[in-house]
PDB file of C-alpha atoms in Angstrom:
ATOM      1  CA  MET A   1     -51.616 -52.612-134.370  1.00 52.00           C
ATOM      2  CA  ARG A   2     -49.386 -50.025-132.631  1.00 51.00           C
ATOM      3  CA  GLN A   3     -46.714 -52.633-132.017  1.00 51.00           C
ATOM      4  CA  LEU A   4     -46.737 -53.538-135.690  1.00 43.00           C
ATOM      5  CA  THR A   5     -46.332 -49.868-136.654  1.00 43.00           C
ATOM      6  CA  TYR A   6     -43.432 -49.424-134.224  1.00 46.00           C
ATOM      7  CA  LEU A   7     -41.844 -52.617-135.490  1.00 43.00           C
ATOM      8  CA  LEU A   8     -42.092 -51.413-139.113  1.00 40.00           C
ATOM      9  CA  ILE A   9     -40.596 -48.012-138.232  1.00 50.00           C
ATOM     10  CA  LEU A  10     -37.753 -49.663-136.293  1.00 41.00           C
ATOM     11  CA  SER A  11     -37.119 -52.059-139.173  1.00 49.00           C
ATOM     12  CA  ALA A  12     -36.994 -49.188-141.692  1.00 47.00           C
ATOM     13  CA  PHE A  13     -34.589 -47.241-139.450  1.00 51.00           C
ATOM     14  CA  LEU A  14     -32.248 -50.217-139.026  1.00 49.00           C
ATOM     15  CA  THR A  15     -32.320 -50.932-142.763  1.00 51.00           C
ATOM     16  CA  SER A  16     -31.376 -47.325-143.599  1.00 47.00           C
ATOM     17  CA  CYS A  17     -28.533 -47.382-141.049  1.00 46.00           C
ATOM     18  CA  GLU A  18     -27.274 -50.641-142.518  1.00 47.00           C
ATOM     19  CA  ALA A  19     -27.358 -49.169-146.054  1.00 43.00           C
ATOM     20  CA  GLU A  20     -25.355 -46.136-144.860  1.00 45.00           C
ATOM     21  CA  ASN A  21     -22.757 -48.417-143.245  1.00 45.00           C
ATOM     22  CA  GLN A  22     -22.454 -50.469-146.439  1.00 46.00           C
ATOM     23  CA  GLU A  23     -21.990 -47.263-148.467  1.00 47.00           C
ATOM     24  CA  ARG A  24     -19.175 -46.154-146.160  1.00 47.00           C
ATOM     25  CA  GLN A  25     -17.574 -49.599-146.158  1.00 51.00           C
ATOM     26  CA  THR A  26     -17.503 -49.866-149.968  1.00 52.00           C
ATOM     27  CA  LYS A  27     -15.193 -46.829-150.177  1.00 76.00           C
ATOM     28  CA  LYS A  28     -12.147 -49.076-150.297  1.00 87.00           C
ATOM     29  CA  TYR A  29     -10.508 -46.904-152.937  1.00 93.00           C
ATOM     30  CA  PHE A  30     -10.093 -43.147-153.347  1.00 94.00           C
ATOM     31  CA  ASP A  31     -13.505 -41.441-153.519  1.00 95.00           C
ATOM     32  CA  LEU A  32     -13.146 -40.105-157.060  1.00 95.00           C
ATOM     33  CA  LYS A  33     -16.890 -39.831-157.597  1.00 95.00           C
ATOM     34  CA  GLY A  34     -17.214 -37.681-154.468  1.00 95.00           C
ATOM     35  CA  LEU A  35     -14.349 -35.425-155.601  1.00 95.00           C
ATOM     36  CA  ILE A  36     -15.844 -34.958-159.080  1.00 96.00           C
ATOM     37  CA  GLU A  37     -19.333 -34.284-157.694  1.00 96.00           C
ATOM     38  CA  GLN A  38     -17.861 -31.646-155.349  1.00 96.00           C
ATOM     39  CA  GLN A  39     -16.033 -30.034-158.296  1.00 95.00           C
ATOM     40  CA  ILE A  40     -19.266 -30.031-160.332  1.00 96.00           C
ATOM     41  CA  GLN A  41     -21.079 -28.169-157.544  1.00 96.00           C
ATOM     42  CA  VAL A  42     -18.319 -25.549-157.324  1.00 94.00           C
ATOM     43  CA  LEU A  43     -18.164 -25.086-161.104  1.00 94.00           C
ATOM     44  CA  GLN A  44     -21.951 -24.786-161.427  1.00 93.00           C
ATOM     45  CA  LYS A  45     -21.911 -21.960-158.875  1.00 93.00           C
ATOM     46  CA  ARG A  46     -18.842 -20.180-160.323  1.00 91.00           C
ATOM     47  CA  LYS A  47     -19.833 -20.569-163.984  1.00 92.00           C
ATOM     48  CA  PRO A  48     -16.264 -20.086-165.230  1.00 93.00           C
ATOM     49  CA  MET A  49     -15.240 -19.676-168.854  1.00 93.00           C
ATOM     50  CA  ILE A  50     -13.730 -22.821-170.349  1.00 94.00           C
ATOM     51  CA  GLN A  51     -11.382 -22.943-173.301  1.00 95.00           C
ATOM     52  CA  LYS A  52     -11.978 -26.234-175.040  1.00 94.00           C
ATOM     53  CA  THR A  53     -10.063 -27.838-177.893  1.00 94.00           C
ATOM     54  CA  ILE A  54     -11.478 -30.880-179.652  1.00 94.00           C
ATOM     55  CA  SER A  55      -9.354 -32.788-182.176  1.00 94.00           C
ATOM     56  CA  MET A  56     -10.556 -35.651-184.346  1.00 90.00           C
ATOM     57  CA  ALA A  57      -8.947 -37.125-187.444  1.00 80.00           C
ATOM     58  CA  GLU A  58      -6.462 -34.284-187.874  1.00 80.00           C
ATOM     59  CA  LYS A  59      -9.213 -31.645-187.550  1.00 89.00           C
ATOM     60  CA  SER A  60      -9.134 -29.356-184.560  1.00 91.00           C
ATOM     61  CA  GLU A  61     -11.709 -26.944-183.193  1.00 93.00           C
ATOM     62  CA  LYS A  62     -11.212 -24.400-180.416  1.00 94.00           C
ATOM     63  CA  GLN A  63     -14.009 -22.718-178.554  1.00 92.00           C
ATOM     64  CA  GLN A  64     -14.594 -20.663-175.451  1.00 92.00           C
ATOM     65  CA  VAL A  65     -17.716 -21.645-173.594  1.00 89.00           C
ATOM     66  CA  LYS A  66     -19.388 -20.019-170.598  1.00 85.00           C
ATOM     67  CA  SER A  67     -22.469 -22.219-170.259  1.00 87.00           C
ATOM     68  CA  VAL A  68     -21.401 -25.791-169.519  1.00 90.00           C
ATOM     69  CA  ASP A  69     -23.301 -28.808-168.208  1.00 93.00           C
ATOM     70  CA  TRP A  70     -20.523 -29.884-165.832  1.00 94.00           C
ATOM     71  CA  THR A  71     -22.185 -33.165-164.914  1.00 95.00           C
ATOM     72  CA  LYS A  72     -22.091 -34.195-168.564  1.00 95.00           C
ATOM     73  CA  GLU A  73     -18.674 -32.614-169.197  1.00 93.00           C
ATOM     74  CA  LEU A  74     -16.992 -34.608-166.398  1.00 95.00           C
ATOM     75  CA  GLU A  75     -19.077 -37.780-166.740  1.00 95.00           C
ATOM     76  CA  LEU A  76     -16.162 -39.934-167.918  1.00 94.00           C
ATOM     77  CA  PHE A  77     -14.219 -39.026-164.771  1.00 96.00           C
ATOM     78  CA  THR A  78     -17.194 -39.967-162.580  1.00 95.00           C
ATOM     79  CA  GLN A  79     -17.472 -43.312-164.368  1.00 94.00           C
ATOM     80  CA  ILE A  80     -13.901 -44.344-163.516  1.00 94.00           C
ATOM     81  CA  ASP A  81     -14.587 -44.333-159.776  1.00 94.00           C
ATOM     82  CA  LEU A  82     -13.391 -47.692-158.434  1.00 95.00           C
ATOM     83  CA  ASN A  83     -15.805 -47.853-155.494  1.00 94.00           C
ATOM     84  CA  LYS A  84     -18.322 -50.044-157.319  1.00 92.00           C
ATOM     85  CA  PRO A  85     -19.292 -53.418-155.865  1.00 92.00           C
ATOM     86  CA  ALA A  86     -17.975 -55.255-158.957  1.00 89.00           C
ATOM     87  CA  TYR A  87     -14.581 -53.555-158.608  1.00 92.00           C
ATOM     88  CA  ILE A  88     -13.862 -54.329-154.947  1.00 89.00           C
ATOM     89  CA  SER A  89     -10.670 -56.408-154.580  1.00 91.00           C
ATOM     90  CA  SER A  90      -9.896 -56.084-158.320  1.00 95.00           C
ATOM     91  CA  TYR A  91      -7.022 -53.615-157.940  1.00 96.00           C
ATOM     92  CA  SER A  92      -3.630 -53.685-156.314  1.00 95.00           C
ATOM     93  CA  ILE A  93      -2.878 -50.551-154.310  1.00 94.00           C
ATOM     94  CA  ASP A  94       0.449 -48.740-154.124  1.00 94.00           C
ATOM     95  CA  SER A  95       0.330 -45.704-151.858  1.00 91.00           C
ATOM     96  CA  SER A  96       2.880 -43.181-150.692  1.00 89.00           C
ATOM     97  CA  ALA A  97       2.980 -39.623-149.371  1.00 86.00           C
ATOM     98  CA  ASN A  98       2.748 -38.427-152.990  1.00 92.00           C
ATOM     99  CA  GLY A  99      -0.503 -40.269-153.698  1.00 93.00           C
ATOM    100  CA  MET A 100      -1.697 -43.684-154.705  1.00 95.00           C
ATOM    101  CA  LYS A 101      -1.906 -45.889-157.740  1.00 97.00           C
ATOM    102  CA  TYR A 102      -4.512 -48.562-158.357  1.00 97.00           C
ATOM    103  CA  VAL A 103      -3.610 -51.157-160.981  1.00 97.00           C
ATOM    104  CA  LEU A 104      -6.034 -53.772-162.283  1.00 96.00           C
ATOM    105  CA  LYS A 105      -4.961 -57.268-161.259  1.00 96.00           C
ATOM    106  CA  GLU A 106      -3.979 -59.548-164.167  1.00 94.00           C
ATOM    107  CA  THR A 107      -6.801 -61.961-163.379  1.00 94.00           C
ATOM    108  CA  GLU A 108      -9.469 -59.264-163.724  1.00 94.00           C
ATOM    109  CA  LYS A 109     -11.255 -58.005-166.831  1.00 93.00           C
ATOM    110  CA  LEU A 110     -12.536 -54.485-166.094  1.00 95.00           C
ATOM    111  CA  PRO A 111     -12.340 -51.341-168.239  1.00 96.00           C
ATOM    112  CA  VAL A 112     -10.332 -49.169-165.818  1.00 96.00           C
ATOM    113  CA  LYS A 113      -6.766 -50.461-166.218  1.00 97.00           C
ATOM    114  CA  TYR A 114      -5.178 -48.061-163.739  1.00 97.00           C
ATOM    115  CA  LEU A 115      -6.012 -44.976-161.708  1.00 97.00           C
ATOM    116  CA  THR A 116      -3.339 -42.689-160.279  1.00 97.00           C
ATOM    117  CA  ILE A 117      -4.044 -40.022-157.665  1.00 97.00           C
ATOM    118  CA  SER A 118      -1.211 -37.523-157.156  1.00 96.00           C
ATOM    119  CA  LYS A 119      -1.039 -35.431-154.003  1.00 94.00           C
ATOM    120  CA  VAL A 120       1.095 -32.593-152.700  1.00 93.00           C
ATOM    121  CA  GLY A 121       0.843 -31.697-149.025  1.00 90.00           C
ATOM    122  CA  GLY A 122      -2.149 -34.002-148.635  1.00 89.00           C
ATOM    123  CA  LYS A 123      -4.104 -32.198-151.372  1.00 93.00           C
ATOM    124  CA  THR A 124      -5.095 -33.935-154.589  1.00 95.00           C
ATOM    125  CA  THR A 125      -3.328 -32.335-157.553  1.00 96.00           C
ATOM    126  CA  GLN A 126      -3.856 -34.772-160.410  1.00 97.00           C
ATOM    127  CA  ILE A 127      -5.994 -37.737-161.425  1.00 97.00           C
ATOM    128  CA  GLU A 128      -4.903 -39.972-164.286  1.00 98.00           C
ATOM    129  CA  ALA A 129      -6.526 -43.145-165.637  1.00 97.00           C
ATOM    130  CA  LEU A 130      -6.548 -45.526-168.561  1.00 97.00           C
ATOM    131  CA  VAL A 131      -9.856 -47.014-169.699  1.00 97.00           C
ATOM    132  CA  SER A 132      -9.896 -49.727-172.335  1.00 96.00           C
ATOM    133  CA  ASN A 133     -12.770 -51.721-173.829  1.00 93.00           C
ATOM    134  CA  GLU A 134     -12.519 -54.472-176.401  1.00 91.00           C
ATOM    135  CA  ASN A 135     -14.791 -57.083-177.933  1.00 90.00           C
ATOM    136  CA  TYR A 136     -15.121 -58.779-181.326  1.00 88.00           C
ATOM    137  CA  LEU A 137     -16.604 -55.716-183.026  1.00 91.00           C
ATOM    138  CA  TYR A 138     -15.225 -52.755-181.143  1.00 91.00           C
ATOM    139  CA  GLN A 139     -12.088 -51.482-179.466  1.00 94.00           C
ATOM    140  CA  SER A 140     -11.583 -48.222-177.582  1.00 95.00           C
ATOM    141  CA  GLU A 141      -9.044 -46.679-175.292  1.00 96.00           C
ATOM    142  CA  LYS A 142      -9.216 -43.443-173.307  1.00 97.00           C
ATOM    143  CA  HIS A 143      -6.447 -41.798-171.335  1.00 98.00           C
ATOM    144  CA  LEU A 144      -7.985 -39.360-168.851  1.00 97.00           C
ATOM    145  CA  LYS A 145      -6.119 -36.687-166.947  1.00 98.00           C
ATOM    146  CA  LEU A 146      -7.523 -34.069-164.578  1.00 97.00           C
ATOM    147  CA  SER A 147      -5.494 -31.389-162.776  1.00 97.00           C
ATOM    148  CA  LEU A 148      -6.419 -29.423-159.669  1.00 96.00           C
ATOM    149  CA  ILE A 149      -4.865 -26.271-158.232  1.00 94.00           C
ATOM    150  CA  ASN A 150      -5.761 -25.500-154.618  1.00 91.00           C
ATOM    151  CA  GLU A 151      -8.295 -28.340-154.783  1.00 89.00           C
ATOM    152  CA  GLN A 152     -10.103 -26.680-157.707  1.00 94.00           C
ATOM    153  CA  LEU A 153     -10.304 -28.119-161.212  1.00 95.00           C
ATOM    154  CA  SER A 154      -7.921 -26.264-163.519  1.00 96.00           C
ATOM    155  CA  ASP A 155      -7.864 -28.436-166.636  1.00 96.00           C
ATOM    156  CA  TYR A 156      -8.608 -31.865-168.027  1.00 97.00           C
ATOM    157  CA  GLN A 157      -7.647 -33.976-171.032  1.00 97.00           C
ATOM    158  CA  ILE A 158      -9.175 -37.007-172.655  1.00 96.00           C
ATOM    159  CA  ASP A 159      -7.373 -38.636-175.538  1.00 95.00           C
ATOM    160  CA  GLY A 160      -7.691 -41.989-177.161  1.00 95.00           C
ATOM    161  CA  PHE A 161      -9.190 -43.879-180.048  1.00 94.00           C
ATOM    162  CA  GLN A 162     -12.175 -45.888-181.193  1.00 93.00           C
ATOM    163  CA  LYS A 163     -12.096 -48.632-183.765  1.00 91.00           C
ATOM    164  CA  VAL A 164     -14.913 -50.687-185.234  1.00 90.00           C
ATOM    165  CA  VAL A 165     -13.903 -54.024-186.760  1.00 86.00           C
ATOM    166  CA  PHE A 166     -14.458 -52.977-190.399  1.00 87.00           C
ATOM    167  CA  GLY A 167     -13.660 -49.295-189.914  1.00 87.00           C
ATOM    168  CA  ASP A 168     -10.634 -47.107-189.516  1.00 89.00           C
ATOM    169  CA  LYS A 169      -9.155 -46.218-186.169  1.00 90.00           C
ATOM    170  CA  LYS A 170     -10.452 -42.810-185.089  1.00 93.00           C
ATOM    171  CA  ASP A 171      -8.170 -40.859-182.769  1.00 94.00           C
ATOM    172  CA  PHE A 172      -9.572 -38.053-180.634  1.00 94.00           C
ATOM    173  CA  LYS A 173      -8.371 -35.555-178.073  1.00 96.00           C
ATOM    174  CA  ILE A 174     -10.286 -33.169-175.833  1.00 95.00           C
ATOM    175  CA  ASN A 175      -8.581 -30.480-173.759  1.00 96.00           C
ATOM    176  CA  GLY A 176     -10.463 -28.254-171.374  1.00 95.00           C
ATOM    177  CA  LYS A 177      -8.889 -25.361-169.467  1.00 96.00           C
ATOM    178  CA  ILE A 178     -10.932 -23.532-166.860  1.00 94.00           C
ATOM    179  CA  ALA A 179     -10.393 -19.788-166.490  1.00 86.00           C
ATOM    180  CA  GLN A 180      -9.444 -18.991-162.899  1.00 68.00           C
TER     181      GLN A 180
END
């Protein structure tokens, strides 16, 4: 009975080590999700004021907000992380000292069309992506841009449109600027 218990414990340990190795190995692309999660933690502690502008159909609303659910606010940026099993080998990579650009290969059909990471002195300064979805009933496009100063989120923008087959195209734009 003891041998069986030891065998089960050893098996569980090896399985957890294998899962950790797979997690590390699947980080083929820039760890955007990790960067956003780190920014969320910092922002939740700092609780900065955010000046937000939301524009839809030629109507614009500005507001200053102190209490923000950062996980929800930055969810779209978390979703564009390319380190998902279905995305591996779907992007061509162009990297330089100034950053890297991931472009969806022509043979692939995924929503993230490109992701650009800009760097200065090895520090990430800007993230930019294009997300596009289309089917018979619906079409949407989102251009996402996030800027960092000293590795801290300074502002973000999301602009794009949504269109339902029998409806009008609805343009939208969201700007968020974090008070430093």
